[in-house]
Coordinates of C-alpha atoms and ligand atoms in Angstrom, one line a residue:
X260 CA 67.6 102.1 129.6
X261 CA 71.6 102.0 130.0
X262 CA 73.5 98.6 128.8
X263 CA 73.9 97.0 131.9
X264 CA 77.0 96.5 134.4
X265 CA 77.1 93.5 135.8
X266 CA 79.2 91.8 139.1
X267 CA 78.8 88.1 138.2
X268 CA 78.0 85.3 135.2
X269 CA 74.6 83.7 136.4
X270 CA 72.9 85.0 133.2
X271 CA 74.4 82.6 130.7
X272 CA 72.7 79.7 131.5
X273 CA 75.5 77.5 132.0
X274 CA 77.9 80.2 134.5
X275 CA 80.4 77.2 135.4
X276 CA 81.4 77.0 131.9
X277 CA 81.4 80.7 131.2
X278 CA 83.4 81.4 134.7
X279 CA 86.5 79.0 133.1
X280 CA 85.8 80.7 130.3
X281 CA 86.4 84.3 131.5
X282 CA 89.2 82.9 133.8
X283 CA 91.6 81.9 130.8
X284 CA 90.8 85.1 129.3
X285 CA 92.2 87.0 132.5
X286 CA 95.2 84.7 132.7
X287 CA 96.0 85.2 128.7
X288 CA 95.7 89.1 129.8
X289 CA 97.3 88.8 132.5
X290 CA 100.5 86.8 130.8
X291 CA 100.7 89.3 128.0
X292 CA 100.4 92.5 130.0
X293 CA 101.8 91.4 133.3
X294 CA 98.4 92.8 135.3
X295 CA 94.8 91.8 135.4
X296 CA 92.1 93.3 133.7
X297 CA 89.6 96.4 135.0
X298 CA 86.2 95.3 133.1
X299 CA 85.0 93.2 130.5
X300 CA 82.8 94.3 127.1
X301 CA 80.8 92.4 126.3
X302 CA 78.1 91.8 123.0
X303 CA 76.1 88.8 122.0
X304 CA 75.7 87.4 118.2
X305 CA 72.3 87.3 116.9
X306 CA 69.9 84.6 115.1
X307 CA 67.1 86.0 113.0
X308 CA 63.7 84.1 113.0
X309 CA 62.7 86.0 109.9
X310 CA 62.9 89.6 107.8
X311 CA 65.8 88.9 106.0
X312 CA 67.6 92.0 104.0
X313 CA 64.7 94.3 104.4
X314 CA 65.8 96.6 107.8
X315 CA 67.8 98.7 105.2
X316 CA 64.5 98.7 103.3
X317 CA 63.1 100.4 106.5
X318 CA 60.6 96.9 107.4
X319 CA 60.6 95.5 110.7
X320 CA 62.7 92.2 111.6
X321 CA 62.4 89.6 114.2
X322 CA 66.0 88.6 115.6
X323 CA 67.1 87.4 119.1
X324 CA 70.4 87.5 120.4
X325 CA 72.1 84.7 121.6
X326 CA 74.5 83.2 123.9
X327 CA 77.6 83.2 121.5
X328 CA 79.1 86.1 122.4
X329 CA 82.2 88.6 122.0
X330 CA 84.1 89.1 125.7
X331 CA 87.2 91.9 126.0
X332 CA 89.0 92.2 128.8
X333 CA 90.3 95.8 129.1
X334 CA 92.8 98.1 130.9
X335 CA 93.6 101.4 131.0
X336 CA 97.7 101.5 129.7
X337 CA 100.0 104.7 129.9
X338 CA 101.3 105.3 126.2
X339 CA 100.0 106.1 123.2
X340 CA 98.6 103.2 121.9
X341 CA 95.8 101.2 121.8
X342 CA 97.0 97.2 122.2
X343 CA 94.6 94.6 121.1
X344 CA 95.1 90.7 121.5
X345 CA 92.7 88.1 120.7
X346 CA 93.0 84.2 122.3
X347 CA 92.5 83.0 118.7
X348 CA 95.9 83.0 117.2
X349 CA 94.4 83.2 113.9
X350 CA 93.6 87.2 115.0
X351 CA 97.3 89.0 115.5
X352 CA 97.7 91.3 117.8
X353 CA 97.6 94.8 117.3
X354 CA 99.0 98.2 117.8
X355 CA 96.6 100.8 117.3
X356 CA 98.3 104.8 117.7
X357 CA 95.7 106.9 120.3
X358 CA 93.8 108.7 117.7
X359 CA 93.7 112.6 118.1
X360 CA 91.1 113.3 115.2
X361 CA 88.9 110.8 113.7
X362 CA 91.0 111.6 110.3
X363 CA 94.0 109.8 112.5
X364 CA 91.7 106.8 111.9
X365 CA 92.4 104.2 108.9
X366 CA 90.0 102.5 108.0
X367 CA 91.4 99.6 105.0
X368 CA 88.1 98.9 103.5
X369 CA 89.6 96.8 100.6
X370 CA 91.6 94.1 102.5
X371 CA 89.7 94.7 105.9
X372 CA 91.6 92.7 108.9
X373 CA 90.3 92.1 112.6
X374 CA 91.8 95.4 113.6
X375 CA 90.1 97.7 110.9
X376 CA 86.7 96.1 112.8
X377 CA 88.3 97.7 115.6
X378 CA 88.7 100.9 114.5
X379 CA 85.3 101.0 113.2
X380 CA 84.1 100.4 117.4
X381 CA 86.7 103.4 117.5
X382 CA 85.6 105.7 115.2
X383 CA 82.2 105.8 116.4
X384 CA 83.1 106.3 120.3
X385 CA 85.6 108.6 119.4
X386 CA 82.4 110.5 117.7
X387 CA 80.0 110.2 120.5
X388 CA 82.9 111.2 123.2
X389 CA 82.9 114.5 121.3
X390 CA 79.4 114.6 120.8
X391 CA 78.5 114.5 124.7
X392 CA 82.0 117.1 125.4
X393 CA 83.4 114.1 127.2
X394 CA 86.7 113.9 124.6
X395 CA 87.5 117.4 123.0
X396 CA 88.3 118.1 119.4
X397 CA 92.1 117.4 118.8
X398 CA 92.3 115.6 122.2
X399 CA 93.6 112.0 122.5
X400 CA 92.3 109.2 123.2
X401 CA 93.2 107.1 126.0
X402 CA 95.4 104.4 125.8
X403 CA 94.4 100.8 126.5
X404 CA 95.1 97.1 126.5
X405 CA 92.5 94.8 125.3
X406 CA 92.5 90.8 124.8
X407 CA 89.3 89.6 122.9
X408 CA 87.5 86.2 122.8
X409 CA 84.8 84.9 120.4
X410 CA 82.3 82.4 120.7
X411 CA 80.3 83.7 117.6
X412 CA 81.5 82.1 114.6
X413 CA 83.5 84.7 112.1
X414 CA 81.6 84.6 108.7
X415 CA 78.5 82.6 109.8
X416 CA 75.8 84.7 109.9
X417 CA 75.3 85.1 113.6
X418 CA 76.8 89.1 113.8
X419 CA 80.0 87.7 114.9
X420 CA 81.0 91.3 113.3
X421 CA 78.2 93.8 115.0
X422 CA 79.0 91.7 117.9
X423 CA 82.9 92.5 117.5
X424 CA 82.5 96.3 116.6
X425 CA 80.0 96.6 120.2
X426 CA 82.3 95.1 122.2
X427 CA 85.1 97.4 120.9
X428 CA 83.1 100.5 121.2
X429 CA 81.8 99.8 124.7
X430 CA 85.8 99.6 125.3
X431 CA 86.3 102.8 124.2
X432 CA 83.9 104.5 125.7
X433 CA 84.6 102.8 129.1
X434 CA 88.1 103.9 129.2
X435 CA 87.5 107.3 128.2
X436 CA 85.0 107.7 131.2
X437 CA 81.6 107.1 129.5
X438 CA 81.0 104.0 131.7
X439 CA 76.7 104.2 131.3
X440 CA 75.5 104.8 128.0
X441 CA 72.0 104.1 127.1
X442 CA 70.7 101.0 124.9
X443 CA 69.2 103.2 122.8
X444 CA 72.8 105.5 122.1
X445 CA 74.8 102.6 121.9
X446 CA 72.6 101.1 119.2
X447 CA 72.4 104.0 117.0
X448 CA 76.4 104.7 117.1
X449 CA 76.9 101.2 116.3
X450 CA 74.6 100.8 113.5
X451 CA 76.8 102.4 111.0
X452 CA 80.3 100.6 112.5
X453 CA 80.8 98.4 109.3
X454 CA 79.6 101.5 107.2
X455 CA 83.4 102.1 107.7
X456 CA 84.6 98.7 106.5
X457 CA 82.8 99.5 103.7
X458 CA 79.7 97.1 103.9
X459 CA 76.1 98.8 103.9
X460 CA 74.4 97.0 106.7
X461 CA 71.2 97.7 108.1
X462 CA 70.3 97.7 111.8
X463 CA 69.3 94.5 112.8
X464 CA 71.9 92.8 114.2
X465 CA 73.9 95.9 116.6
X466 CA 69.9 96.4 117.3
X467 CA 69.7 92.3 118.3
X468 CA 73.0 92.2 120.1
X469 CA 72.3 95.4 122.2
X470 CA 68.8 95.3 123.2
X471 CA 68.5 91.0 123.5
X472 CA 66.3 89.9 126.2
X473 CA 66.6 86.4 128.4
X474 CA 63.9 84.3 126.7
X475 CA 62.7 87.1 124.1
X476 CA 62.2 87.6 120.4
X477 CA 63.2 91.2 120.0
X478 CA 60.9 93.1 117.3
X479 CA 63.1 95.8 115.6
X480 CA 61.0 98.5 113.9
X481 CA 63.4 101.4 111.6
X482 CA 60.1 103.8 111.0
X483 CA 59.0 105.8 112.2
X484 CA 62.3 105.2 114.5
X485 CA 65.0 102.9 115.2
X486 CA 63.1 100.8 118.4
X487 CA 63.5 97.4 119.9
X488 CA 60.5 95.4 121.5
X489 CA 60.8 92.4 123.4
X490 CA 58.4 90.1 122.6
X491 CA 58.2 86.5 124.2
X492 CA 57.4 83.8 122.3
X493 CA 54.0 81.4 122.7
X494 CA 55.1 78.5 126.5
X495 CA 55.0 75.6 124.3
X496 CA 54.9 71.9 125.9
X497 CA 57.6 70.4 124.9
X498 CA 59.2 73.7 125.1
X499 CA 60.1 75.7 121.1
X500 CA 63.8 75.5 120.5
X501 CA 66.1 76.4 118.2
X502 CA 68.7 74.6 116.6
X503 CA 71.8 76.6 114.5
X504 CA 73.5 74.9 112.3
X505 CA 76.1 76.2 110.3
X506 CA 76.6 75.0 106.2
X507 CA 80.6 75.4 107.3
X508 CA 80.4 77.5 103.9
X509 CA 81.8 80.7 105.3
X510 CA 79.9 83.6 104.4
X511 CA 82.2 86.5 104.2
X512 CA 79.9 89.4 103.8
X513 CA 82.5 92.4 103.2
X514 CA 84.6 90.7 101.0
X515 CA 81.5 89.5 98.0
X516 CA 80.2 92.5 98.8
X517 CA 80.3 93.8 95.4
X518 CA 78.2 91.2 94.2
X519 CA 76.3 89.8 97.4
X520 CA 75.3 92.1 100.4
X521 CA 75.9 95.7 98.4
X522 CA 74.5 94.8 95.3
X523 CA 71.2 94.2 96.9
X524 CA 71.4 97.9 99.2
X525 CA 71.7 99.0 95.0
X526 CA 68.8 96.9 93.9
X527 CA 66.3 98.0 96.2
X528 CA 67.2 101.6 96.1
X529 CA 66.5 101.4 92.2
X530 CA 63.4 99.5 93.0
X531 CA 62.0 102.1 95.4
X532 CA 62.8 105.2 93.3
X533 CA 60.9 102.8 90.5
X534 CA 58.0 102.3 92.4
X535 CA 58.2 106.3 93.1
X536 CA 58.3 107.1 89.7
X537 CA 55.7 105.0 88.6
X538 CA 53.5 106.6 90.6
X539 CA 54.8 110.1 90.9
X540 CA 55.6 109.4 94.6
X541 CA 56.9 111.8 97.2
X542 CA 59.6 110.4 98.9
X543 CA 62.3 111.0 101.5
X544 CA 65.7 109.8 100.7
X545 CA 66.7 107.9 103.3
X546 CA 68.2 104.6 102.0
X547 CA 71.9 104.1 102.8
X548 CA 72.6 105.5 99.8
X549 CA 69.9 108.3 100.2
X550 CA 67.2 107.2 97.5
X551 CA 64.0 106.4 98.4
X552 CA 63.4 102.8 100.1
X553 CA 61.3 100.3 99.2
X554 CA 59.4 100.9 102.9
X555 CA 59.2 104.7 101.9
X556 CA 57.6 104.2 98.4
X557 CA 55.5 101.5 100.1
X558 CA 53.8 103.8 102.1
X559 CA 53.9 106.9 99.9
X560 CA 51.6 104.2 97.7
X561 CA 49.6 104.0 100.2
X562 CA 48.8 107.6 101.5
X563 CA 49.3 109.6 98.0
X564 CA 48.0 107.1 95.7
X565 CA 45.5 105.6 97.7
X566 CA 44.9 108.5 100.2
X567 CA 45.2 106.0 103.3
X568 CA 45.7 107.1 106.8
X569 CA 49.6 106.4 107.4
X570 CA 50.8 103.7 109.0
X571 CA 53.0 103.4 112.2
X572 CA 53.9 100.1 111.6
X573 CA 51.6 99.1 114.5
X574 CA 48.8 97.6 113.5
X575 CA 49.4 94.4 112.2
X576 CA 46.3 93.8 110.5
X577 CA 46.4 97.0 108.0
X578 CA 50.4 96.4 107.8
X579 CA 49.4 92.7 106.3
X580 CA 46.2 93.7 104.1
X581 CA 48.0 96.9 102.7
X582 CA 51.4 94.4 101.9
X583 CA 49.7 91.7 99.9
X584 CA 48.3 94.6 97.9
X585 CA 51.5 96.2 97.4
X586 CA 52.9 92.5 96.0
X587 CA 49.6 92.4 93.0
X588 CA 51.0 96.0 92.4
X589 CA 54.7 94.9 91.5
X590 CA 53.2 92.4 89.2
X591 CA 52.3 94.8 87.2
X592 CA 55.7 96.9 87.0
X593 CA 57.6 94.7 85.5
X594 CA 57.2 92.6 81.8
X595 CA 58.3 89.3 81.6
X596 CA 61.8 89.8 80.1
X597 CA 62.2 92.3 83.2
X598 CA 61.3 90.0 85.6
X599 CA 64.1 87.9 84.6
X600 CA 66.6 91.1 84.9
X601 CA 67.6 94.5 83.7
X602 CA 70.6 95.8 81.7
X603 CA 71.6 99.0 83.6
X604 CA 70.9 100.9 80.0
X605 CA 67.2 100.0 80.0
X606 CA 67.2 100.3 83.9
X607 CA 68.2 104.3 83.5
X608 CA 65.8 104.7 81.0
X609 CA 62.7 103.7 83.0
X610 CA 64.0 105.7 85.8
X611 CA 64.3 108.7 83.5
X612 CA 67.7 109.0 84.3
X613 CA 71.1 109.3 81.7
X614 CA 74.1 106.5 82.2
X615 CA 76.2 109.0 84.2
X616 CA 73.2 110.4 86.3
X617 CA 72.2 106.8 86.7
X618 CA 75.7 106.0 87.8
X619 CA 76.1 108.6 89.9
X620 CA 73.1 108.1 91.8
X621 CA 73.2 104.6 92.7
X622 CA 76.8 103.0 91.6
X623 CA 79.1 105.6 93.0
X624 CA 79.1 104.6 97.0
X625 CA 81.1 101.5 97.2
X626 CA 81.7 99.2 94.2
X627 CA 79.4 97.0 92.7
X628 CA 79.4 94.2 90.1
X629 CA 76.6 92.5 88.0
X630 CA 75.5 91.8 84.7
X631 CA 72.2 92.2 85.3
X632 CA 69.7 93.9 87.8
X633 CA 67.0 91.9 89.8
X634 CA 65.1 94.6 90.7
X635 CA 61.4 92.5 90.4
X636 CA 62.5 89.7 92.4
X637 CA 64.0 92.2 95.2
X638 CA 61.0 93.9 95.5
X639 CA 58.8 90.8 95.4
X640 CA 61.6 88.7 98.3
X641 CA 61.6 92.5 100.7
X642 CA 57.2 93.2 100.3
X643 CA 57.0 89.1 100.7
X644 CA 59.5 89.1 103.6
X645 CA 57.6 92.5 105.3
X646 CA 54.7 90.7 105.0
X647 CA 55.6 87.2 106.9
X648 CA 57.8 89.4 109.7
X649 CA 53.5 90.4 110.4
X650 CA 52.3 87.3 109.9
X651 CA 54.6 85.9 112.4
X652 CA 53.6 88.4 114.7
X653 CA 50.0 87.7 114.6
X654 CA 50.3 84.3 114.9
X655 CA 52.2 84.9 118.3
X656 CA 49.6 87.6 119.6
X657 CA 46.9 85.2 118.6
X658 CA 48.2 81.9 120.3
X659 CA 45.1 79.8 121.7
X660 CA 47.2 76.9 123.3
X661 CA 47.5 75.0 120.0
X662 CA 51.0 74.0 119.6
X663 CA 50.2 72.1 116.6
X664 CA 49.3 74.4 114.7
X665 CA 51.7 77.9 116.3
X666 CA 54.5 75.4 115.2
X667 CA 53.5 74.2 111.9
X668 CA 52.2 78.0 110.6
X669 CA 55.8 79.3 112.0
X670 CA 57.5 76.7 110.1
X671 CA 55.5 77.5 107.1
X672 CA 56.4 81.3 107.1
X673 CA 59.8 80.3 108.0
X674 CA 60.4 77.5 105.2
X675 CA 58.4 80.5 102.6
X676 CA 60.7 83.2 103.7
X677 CA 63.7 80.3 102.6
X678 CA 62.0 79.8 99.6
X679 CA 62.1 83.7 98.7
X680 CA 65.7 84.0 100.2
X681 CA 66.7 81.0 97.3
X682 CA 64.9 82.0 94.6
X683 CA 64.5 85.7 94.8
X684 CA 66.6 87.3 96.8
X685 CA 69.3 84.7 95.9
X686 CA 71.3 85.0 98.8
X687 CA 70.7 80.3 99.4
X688 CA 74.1 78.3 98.8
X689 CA 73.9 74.5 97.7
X690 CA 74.8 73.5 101.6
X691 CA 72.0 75.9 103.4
X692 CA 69.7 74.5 100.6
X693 CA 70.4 70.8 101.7
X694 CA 70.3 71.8 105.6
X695 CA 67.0 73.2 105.6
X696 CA 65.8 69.9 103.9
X697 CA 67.6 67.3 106.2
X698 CA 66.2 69.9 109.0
X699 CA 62.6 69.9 107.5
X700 CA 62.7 66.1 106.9
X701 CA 63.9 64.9 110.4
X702 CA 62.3 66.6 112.8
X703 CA 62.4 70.6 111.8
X704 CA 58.8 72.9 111.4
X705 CA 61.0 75.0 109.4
X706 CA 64.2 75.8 108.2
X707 CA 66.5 79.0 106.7
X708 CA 69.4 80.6 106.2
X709 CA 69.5 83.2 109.0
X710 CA 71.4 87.1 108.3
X711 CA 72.9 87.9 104.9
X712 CA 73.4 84.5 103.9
X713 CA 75.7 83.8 101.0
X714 CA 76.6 80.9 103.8
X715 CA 76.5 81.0 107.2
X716 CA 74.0 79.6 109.2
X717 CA 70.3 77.9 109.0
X718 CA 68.0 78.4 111.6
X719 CA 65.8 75.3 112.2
X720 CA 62.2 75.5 114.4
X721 CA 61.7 72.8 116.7
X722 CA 60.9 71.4 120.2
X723 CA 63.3 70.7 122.6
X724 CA 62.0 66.7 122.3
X725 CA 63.4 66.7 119.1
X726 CA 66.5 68.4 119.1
X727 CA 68.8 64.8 120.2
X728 CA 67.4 63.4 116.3
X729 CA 67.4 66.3 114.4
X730 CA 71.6 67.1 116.1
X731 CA 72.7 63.4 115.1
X732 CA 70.8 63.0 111.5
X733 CA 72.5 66.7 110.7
X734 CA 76.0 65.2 111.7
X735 CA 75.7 61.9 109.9
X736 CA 74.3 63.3 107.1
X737 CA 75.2 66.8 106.2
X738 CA 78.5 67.1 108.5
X739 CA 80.0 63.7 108.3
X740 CA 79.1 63.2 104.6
X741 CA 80.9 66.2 103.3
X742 CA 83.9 66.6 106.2
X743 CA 84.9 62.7 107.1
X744 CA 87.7 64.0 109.3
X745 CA 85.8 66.7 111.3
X746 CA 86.5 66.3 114.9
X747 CA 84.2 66.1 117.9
X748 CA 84.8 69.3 118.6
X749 CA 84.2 71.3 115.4
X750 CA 80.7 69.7 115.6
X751 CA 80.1 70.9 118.4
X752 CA 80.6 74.5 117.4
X753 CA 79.0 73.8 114.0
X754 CA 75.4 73.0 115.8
X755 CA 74.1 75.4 118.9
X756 CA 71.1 75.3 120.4
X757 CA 70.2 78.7 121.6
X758 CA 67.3 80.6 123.7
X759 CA 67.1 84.2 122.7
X760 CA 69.3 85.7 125.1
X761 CA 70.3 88.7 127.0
X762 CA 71.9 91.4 124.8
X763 CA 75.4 93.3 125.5
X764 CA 77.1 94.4 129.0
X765 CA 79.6 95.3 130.7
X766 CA 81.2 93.3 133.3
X767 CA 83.0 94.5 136.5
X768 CA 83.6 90.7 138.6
X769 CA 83.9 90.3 141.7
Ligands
GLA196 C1 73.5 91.3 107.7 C2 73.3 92.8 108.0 C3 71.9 93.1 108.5 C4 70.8 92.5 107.7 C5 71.1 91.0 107.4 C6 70.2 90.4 106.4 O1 73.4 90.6 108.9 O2 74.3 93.2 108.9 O3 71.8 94.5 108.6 O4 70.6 93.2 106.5 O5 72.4 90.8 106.9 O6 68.9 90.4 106.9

């Protein structure tokens, strides 16, 4: 299926708004390079219902995309340089020289600014031009001028990133004459964008952003390959909504790297060649940091040991039988003391590995920084997290027109999967802790953080009855409490209602 070109806005579900919108952004194109723009990229920010930090472990997810979104208007330019502009001022503009090799392409992954996201959307077009002989090796190329305009909030957890890089590649590409590439293309090429920036990301959220449907859940499988699903949700009366709200704490995912969002790509890789070892697993190595994953050693349990038929990820039923298994298993790895954390020393030695072989192998791809290891409570917060993504599912496949009950075992999964993003995979903050409570105690089924966390955003399940309470007891009570000044209108971009939403385009109006 190719990402779709569109001639007008009727898919956001409030166009009026949208077609202002879109019209500033052609006059601040217009006032900074004296013509109007050719198209618009654009790509969607995500919410994830639940599945959090296990698509690099290789275990389906459950995001949507939403109506936040990135927009660029675009031009061909002559020259050799790429121009980019952004309405926020906070963004400066930027002159980017027409790359002739992908080696012409600097990537500053320590300090990484607005731009090096850019070149990220760059480097993988450039690739893919090559790839399909539309762009030859050594050839420029084109030259464009881009203004940019965000409605996903940076740092928040929504992909305002993924949704940044997408918009940039589908510029690229555009430009350079590949004007109909296929979902399934664009997601893979994108998937490894912020690989560049330095941050070892999964798949979920360029797989959100691209594939979103209008009114959808999208179920994002990695084995036994990288595919979306649209999957609608249970017609509820009042009508299931969502409300975002963001902690304000912002959650910059590149920068605490190191000790956040990388650390953990470490933790499960040592965790799944642990599991492995224990049980003199076969294993492919394909983790980010090509070890085993904790997906790969999950199922290697399960057909070596066991002798099991594989499974496809398909059947729910085995997927959720053979995962609470798996969890009584990984009680028994682990003594006490190592459930509470590992020196890197002791974790070498039960890998069977020296200090240098043990660096090498999992400490040598980006930098890291810990005292300890975690490795029980990662493998307990990704099997536990696998396991609810399936539990979810089935309680959607088996929906008998109880409301009642679809909401209140949702908001259960969801308020577990919070309680094993605080407490083991300790990616909570003090604020998304107090949100989800106020959420859960004022008209919320349940209530998380929602992407890497660290900050960001919590997710909160509700009905579309409720939503006017829950919004005002949030802003008296978390907003108001902790920001006495904040303005009307910073409240309003702190809580968003969202349907799941159509994923990225490109937009040629009328
Ligand atoms: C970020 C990453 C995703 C995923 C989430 C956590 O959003 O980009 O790949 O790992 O965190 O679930």
């Amino acid at each position: 299926m190719l990402v779709p070109t569109l001639t007008n806005l009727s898919f956001y579900s409030n166009p009026d708004a949208q077609r202002e919108r879109y019209g500033a952004l052609e006059t601040a194109f217009r006032h900074r390079f004296h013509t109007g723009p050719a198209f618009v990229a654009r790509a969607p920010g995500r919410v994830n219902l639940i599945g959090e930090h296990i698509d690099y472990c290789h275990f389906s997810v459950l995001p949507m995309a939403i109506e936040a979104d990135v927009i660029a208007a675009v031009h061909a330019a002559p020259g050799e340089s790429i121009t980019i502009a952004n309405t926020n001022p906070k963004f400066a503009t930027a002159e980017i020289p027409v790359p002739r090799h992908e080696s012409d392409i600097l990537v500053d992954k320590v300090k990484p600014l607005w731009a090096d996201y850019f070149k990220c959307g760059m480097l993988v077009a450039r690739k893919y031009l090559v790839e399909k002989h539309l762009l030859q090796e050594g050839q420029a190329l084109k030259a464009f001028n881009a203004v940019f305009d965000g409605s996903v909030p940076a740092g928040g957890g929504l992909s305002s990133s993924a949704a940044f890089c997408i918009a940039a590649t589908l510029a690229v590409l555009k430009v350079n004459g590949e004007g109909a590439i296929t979902k399934s293309d664009l997601t893979r090429i994108t998937v490894v964008c912020e690989h560049y920036v330095g941050l070892s990301n999964g798949g979920m959220d360029q797989s959100a952003s691209i594939n979103g449907e209008d009114g959808k859940v999208m179920l994002i499988l990695f084995k036994p390959a990288l595919h979306a699903e649209p999957f609608q949700m249970p017609k509820l009366q009042p009508e299931l909504s969502f409300l975002i709200s963001n902690s304000l704490v912002t959650a910059n995912k590149t920068e605490t790297a190191p000790s956040n969002y990388n650390l953990r790509v470490v933790e499960v890789a040592v965790a799944a060649d642990l599991v492995a070892r224990e049980f003199a697993l076969d294993c492919a190595q394909d983790s980010n940091i090509q070890t085993a994953t904790l997906r790969g050693a999950f199922d290697a349990y399960c057909t070596q040991k066991l002798g099991l038929s594989p499974w496809d990820g398909a059947d729910i039923a085995i997927g959720i039988e053979r995962l609470q298994d798996m969890l009584k298993v990984v009680e028994t790895l682990f003594s006490d003391a190592e459930k509470d954390g590992m020196l890197t020393e002791h974790t070498a030695q039960r890998l069977g590995l020296s200090g240098a072989e043990f660096s090498a192998r999992y400490l040598s791809h980006f930098p890291v920084k810990y005292d300890r290891l975690n490795i029980y409570r990662r493998t307990k917060h990704v099997y536990g997290d696998s396991l609810r993504v399936l539990q979810t599912l089935e309680l959607m496949r088996s929906f008998n027109g109880d409301a009642q009950g679809f909401l209140q075992g949702l908001g259960r999964l969801m308020d577990e999967s919070q309680a094993s993003t605080r407490d083991l995979n300790q990616a909570s903050t003090a604020e998304c802790d107090q949100l989800c409570t106020l959420g859960r105690q004022n008209g919320s089924y349940g209530s998380r953080v929602t992407g890497a966390g660290f900050g960001g955003c919590v997710v909160h399940l509700t009905t579309v009855d409720r939503l006017d309470a829950l919004r005002s007891t949030l802003e008296e009570l978390y907003y108001r409490k902790r920001w006495p000044a904040i303005s009307d209108s910073e409240l309003a971009d702190a809580i968003v209602v969202s349907k799941p939403a159509m994923g990225a385009c490109v937009l040629e109006l009328e």
